Coordinates of C-alpha atoms and ligand atoms in Angstrom, one line a residue:
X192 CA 2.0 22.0 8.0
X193 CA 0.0 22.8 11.1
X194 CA -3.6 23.3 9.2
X195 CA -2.9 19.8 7.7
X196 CA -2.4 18.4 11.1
X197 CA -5.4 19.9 12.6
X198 CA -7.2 18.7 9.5
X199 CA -5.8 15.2 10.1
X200 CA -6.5 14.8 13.6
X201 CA -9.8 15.3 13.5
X202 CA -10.1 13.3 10.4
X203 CA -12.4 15.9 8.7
X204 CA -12.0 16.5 5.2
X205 CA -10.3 13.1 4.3
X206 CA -12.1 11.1 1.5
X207 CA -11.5 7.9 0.2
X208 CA -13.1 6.9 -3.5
X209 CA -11.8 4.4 -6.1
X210 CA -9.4 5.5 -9.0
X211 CA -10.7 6.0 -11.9
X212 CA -8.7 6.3 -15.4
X213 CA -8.1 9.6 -15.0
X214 CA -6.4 9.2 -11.6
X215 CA -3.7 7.4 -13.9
X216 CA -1.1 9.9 -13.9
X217 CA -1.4 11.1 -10.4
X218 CA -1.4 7.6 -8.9
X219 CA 1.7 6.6 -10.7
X220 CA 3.9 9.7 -9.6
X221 CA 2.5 8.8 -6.4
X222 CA 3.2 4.8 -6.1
X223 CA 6.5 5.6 -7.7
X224 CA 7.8 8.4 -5.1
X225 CA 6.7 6.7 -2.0
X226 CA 8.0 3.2 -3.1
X227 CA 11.5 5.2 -3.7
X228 CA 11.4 7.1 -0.6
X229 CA 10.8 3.9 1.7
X230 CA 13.4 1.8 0.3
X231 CA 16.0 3.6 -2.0
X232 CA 18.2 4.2 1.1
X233 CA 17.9 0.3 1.3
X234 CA 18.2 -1.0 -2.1
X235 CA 20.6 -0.8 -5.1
X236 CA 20.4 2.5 -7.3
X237 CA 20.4 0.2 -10.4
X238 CA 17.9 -2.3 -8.8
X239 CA 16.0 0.3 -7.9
X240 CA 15.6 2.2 -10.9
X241 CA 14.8 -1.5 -12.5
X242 CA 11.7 -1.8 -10.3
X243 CA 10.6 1.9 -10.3
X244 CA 10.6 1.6 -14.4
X245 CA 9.1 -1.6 -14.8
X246 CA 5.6 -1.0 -12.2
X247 CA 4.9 2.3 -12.0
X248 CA 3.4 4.2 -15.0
X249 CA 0.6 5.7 -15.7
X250 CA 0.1 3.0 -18.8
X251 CA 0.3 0.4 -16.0
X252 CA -1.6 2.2 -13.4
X253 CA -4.2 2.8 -16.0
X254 CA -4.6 -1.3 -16.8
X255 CA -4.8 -1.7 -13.4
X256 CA -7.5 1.0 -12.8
X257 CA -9.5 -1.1 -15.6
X258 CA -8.9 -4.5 -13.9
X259 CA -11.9 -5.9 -12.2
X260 CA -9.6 -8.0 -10.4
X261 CA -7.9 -4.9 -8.6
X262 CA -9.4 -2.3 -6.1
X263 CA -7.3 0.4 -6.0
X264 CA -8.8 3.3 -3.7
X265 CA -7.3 6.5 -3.5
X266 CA -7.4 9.3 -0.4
X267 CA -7.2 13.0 -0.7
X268 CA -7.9 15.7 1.6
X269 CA -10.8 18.1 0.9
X270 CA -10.4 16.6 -3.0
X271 CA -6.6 18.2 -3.3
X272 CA -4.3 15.6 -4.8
X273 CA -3.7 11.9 -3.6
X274 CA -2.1 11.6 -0.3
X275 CA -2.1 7.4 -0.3
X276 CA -3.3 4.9 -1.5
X277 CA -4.1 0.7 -1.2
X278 CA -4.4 -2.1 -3.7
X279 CA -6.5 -4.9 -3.5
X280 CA -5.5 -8.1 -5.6
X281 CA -8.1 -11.1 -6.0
X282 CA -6.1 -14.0 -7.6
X283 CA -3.3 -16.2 -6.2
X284 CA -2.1 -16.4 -3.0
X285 CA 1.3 -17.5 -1.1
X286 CA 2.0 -20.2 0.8
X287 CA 0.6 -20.5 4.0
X288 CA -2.7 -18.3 3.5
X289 CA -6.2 -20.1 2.8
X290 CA -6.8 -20.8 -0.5
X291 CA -10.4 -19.8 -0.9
X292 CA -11.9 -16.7 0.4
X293 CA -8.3 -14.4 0.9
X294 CA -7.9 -11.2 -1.2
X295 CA -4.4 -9.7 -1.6
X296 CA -3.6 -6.2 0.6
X297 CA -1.6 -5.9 -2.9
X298 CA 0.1 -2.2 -2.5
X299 CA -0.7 0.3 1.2
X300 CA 1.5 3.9 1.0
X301 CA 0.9 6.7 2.5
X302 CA 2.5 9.9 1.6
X303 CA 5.9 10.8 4.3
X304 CA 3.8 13.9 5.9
X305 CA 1.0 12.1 6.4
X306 CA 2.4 9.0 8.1
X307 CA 1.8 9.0 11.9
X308 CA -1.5 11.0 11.5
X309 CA -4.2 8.2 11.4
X310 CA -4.8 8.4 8.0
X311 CA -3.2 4.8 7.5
X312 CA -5.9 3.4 9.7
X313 CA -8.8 5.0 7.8
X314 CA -7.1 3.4 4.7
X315 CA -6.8 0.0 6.4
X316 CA -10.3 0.1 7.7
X317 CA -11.4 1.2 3.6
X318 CA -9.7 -1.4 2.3
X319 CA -11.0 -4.1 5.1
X320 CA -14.1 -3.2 4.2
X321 CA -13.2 -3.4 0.5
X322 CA -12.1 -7.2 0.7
X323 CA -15.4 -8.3 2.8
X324 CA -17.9 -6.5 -0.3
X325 CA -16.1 -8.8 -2.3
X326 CA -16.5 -12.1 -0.1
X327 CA -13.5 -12.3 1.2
X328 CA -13.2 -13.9 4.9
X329 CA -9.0 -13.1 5.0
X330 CA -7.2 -10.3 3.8
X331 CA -3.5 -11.0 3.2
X332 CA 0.3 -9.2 2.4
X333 CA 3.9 -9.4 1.9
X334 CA 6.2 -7.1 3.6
X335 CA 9.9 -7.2 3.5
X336 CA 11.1 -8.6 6.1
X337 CA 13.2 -5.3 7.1
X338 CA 10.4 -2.9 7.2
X339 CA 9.8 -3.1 10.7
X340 CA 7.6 0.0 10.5
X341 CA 5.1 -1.4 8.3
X342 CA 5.1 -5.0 10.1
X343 CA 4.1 -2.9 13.6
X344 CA 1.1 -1.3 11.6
X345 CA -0.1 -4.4 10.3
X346 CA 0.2 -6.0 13.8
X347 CA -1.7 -3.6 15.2
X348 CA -4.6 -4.3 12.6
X349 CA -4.8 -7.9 13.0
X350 CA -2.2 -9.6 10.9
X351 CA 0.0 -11.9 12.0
X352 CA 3.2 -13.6 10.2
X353 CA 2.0 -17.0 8.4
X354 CA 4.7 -17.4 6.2
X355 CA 7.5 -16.1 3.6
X356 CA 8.0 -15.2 0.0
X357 CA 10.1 -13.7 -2.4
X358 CA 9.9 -10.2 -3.8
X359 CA 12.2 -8.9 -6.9
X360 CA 13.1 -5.5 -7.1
X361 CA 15.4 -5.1 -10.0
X362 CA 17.8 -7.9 -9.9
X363 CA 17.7 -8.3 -6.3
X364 CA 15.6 -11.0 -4.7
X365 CA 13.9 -10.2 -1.3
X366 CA 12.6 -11.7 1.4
X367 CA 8.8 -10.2 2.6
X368 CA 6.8 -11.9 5.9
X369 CA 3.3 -13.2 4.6
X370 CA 0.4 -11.9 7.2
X371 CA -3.0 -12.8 7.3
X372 CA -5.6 -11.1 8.7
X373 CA -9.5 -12.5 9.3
X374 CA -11.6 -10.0 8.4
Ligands
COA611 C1 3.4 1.5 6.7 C2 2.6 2.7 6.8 C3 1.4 2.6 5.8 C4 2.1 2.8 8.2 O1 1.4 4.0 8.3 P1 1.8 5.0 9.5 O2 0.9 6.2 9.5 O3 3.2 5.3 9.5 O4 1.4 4.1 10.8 P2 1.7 4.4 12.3 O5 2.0 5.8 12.6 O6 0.6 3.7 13.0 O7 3.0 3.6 12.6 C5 3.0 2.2 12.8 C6 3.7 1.8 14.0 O8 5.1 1.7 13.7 C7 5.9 2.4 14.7 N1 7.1 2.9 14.1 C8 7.4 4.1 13.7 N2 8.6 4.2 13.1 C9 9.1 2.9 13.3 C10 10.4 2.3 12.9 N3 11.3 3.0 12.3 N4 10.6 1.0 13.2 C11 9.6 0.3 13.8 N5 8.4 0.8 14.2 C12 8.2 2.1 13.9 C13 5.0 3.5 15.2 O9 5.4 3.9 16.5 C14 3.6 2.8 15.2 O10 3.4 2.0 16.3 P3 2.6 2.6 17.6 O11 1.3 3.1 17.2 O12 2.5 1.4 18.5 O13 3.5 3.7 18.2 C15 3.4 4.0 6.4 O14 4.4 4.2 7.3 C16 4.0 4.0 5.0 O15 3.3 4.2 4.0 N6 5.3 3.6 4.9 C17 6.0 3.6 3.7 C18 5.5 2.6 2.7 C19 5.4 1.2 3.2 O16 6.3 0.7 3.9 N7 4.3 0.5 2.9 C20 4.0 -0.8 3.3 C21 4.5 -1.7 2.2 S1 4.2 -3.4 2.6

């Protein structure tokens, strides 16, 4: 635990690249155990299990990969396995974000022992610069409206609360805050 924090704090030896089919299998074990370890103690079992079943596969993560709608970008340390990752989702966008020129912040985890360490930011920043190579003046999310500890991140990178929208997982329909962020 130590050598990964010294490795963290100085930020050397963290890379960031785009997934590639391959990264399929990884990305979904990941996607799937962070989502359940941020909001299982929150949610349903049932609901929960709904959710985790339906969006995260490697079949899925695989099509998305392939979509040149999507940016998903992966980081590692010193190339070991993926310790977070962010999706980027051109396409339709909620109420109360500009219609033109806003890409989706779609999906942004970061592994439990790396949270608090900075690597977050170096993700944000990546995928920042992700959504202006593709044009984009506004990068935009939704985040429930209960994860306080996401909502404080985003605040401190720009994004403020523009509106609301609904988010299924399982059966259960949530409420997430819309932010926007100019980029
Ligand atoms: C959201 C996430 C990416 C932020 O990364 P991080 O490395 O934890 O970011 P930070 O350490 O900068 O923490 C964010 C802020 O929240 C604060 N915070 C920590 N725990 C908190 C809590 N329980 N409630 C409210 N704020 C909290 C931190 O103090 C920090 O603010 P500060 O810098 O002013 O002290 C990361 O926590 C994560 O992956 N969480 C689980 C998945 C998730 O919720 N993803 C977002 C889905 S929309």
């Amino acid at each position: 635990m130590n050598d990964v924090n010294s490795k963290v704090d100085s930020q050397r030896g963290v890379e960031i690249h785009d997934a590639g089919v391959a990264d399929a299998p990884a990305l979904a074990e990941l996607a799937a155990r962070t989502f359940f370890e941020a909001f299982a103690a929150d949610n349903n079992p049932d609901d929960m299990r709904a959710h985790l079943e339906s969006a995260y596969t490697p079949a899925l993560h695989r099509a998305e990969i392939e979509n040149p709608s999507l940016d998903t970008l992966l980081v590692r340390i010193e190339s070991g396995p993926p310790i977070a990752y962010a999706q980027l989702r051109a396409g339709p966008v909620s109420h109360g974000v500009p219609g033109e020129g806003s890409i989706e912040l779609w999906r942004f985890y970061v592994d439990k022992p790396w949270q608090g360490q900075g690597i977050a930011h170096t993700l944000m920043e990546a995928a920042k610069a992700r959504a202006r190579r593709r044009g984009a003046s506004s990068l935009w999310l939704g985040v429930w409206e209960r994860n306080a500890r996401a909502q404080a991140f985003y605040g401190k990178h720009g994004f403020r609360k523009v509106g609301k929208h609904i988010f299924v997982v399982g059966s259960d329909p949530q409420t997430d805050d819309v932010m926007l962020c100019a980029l």
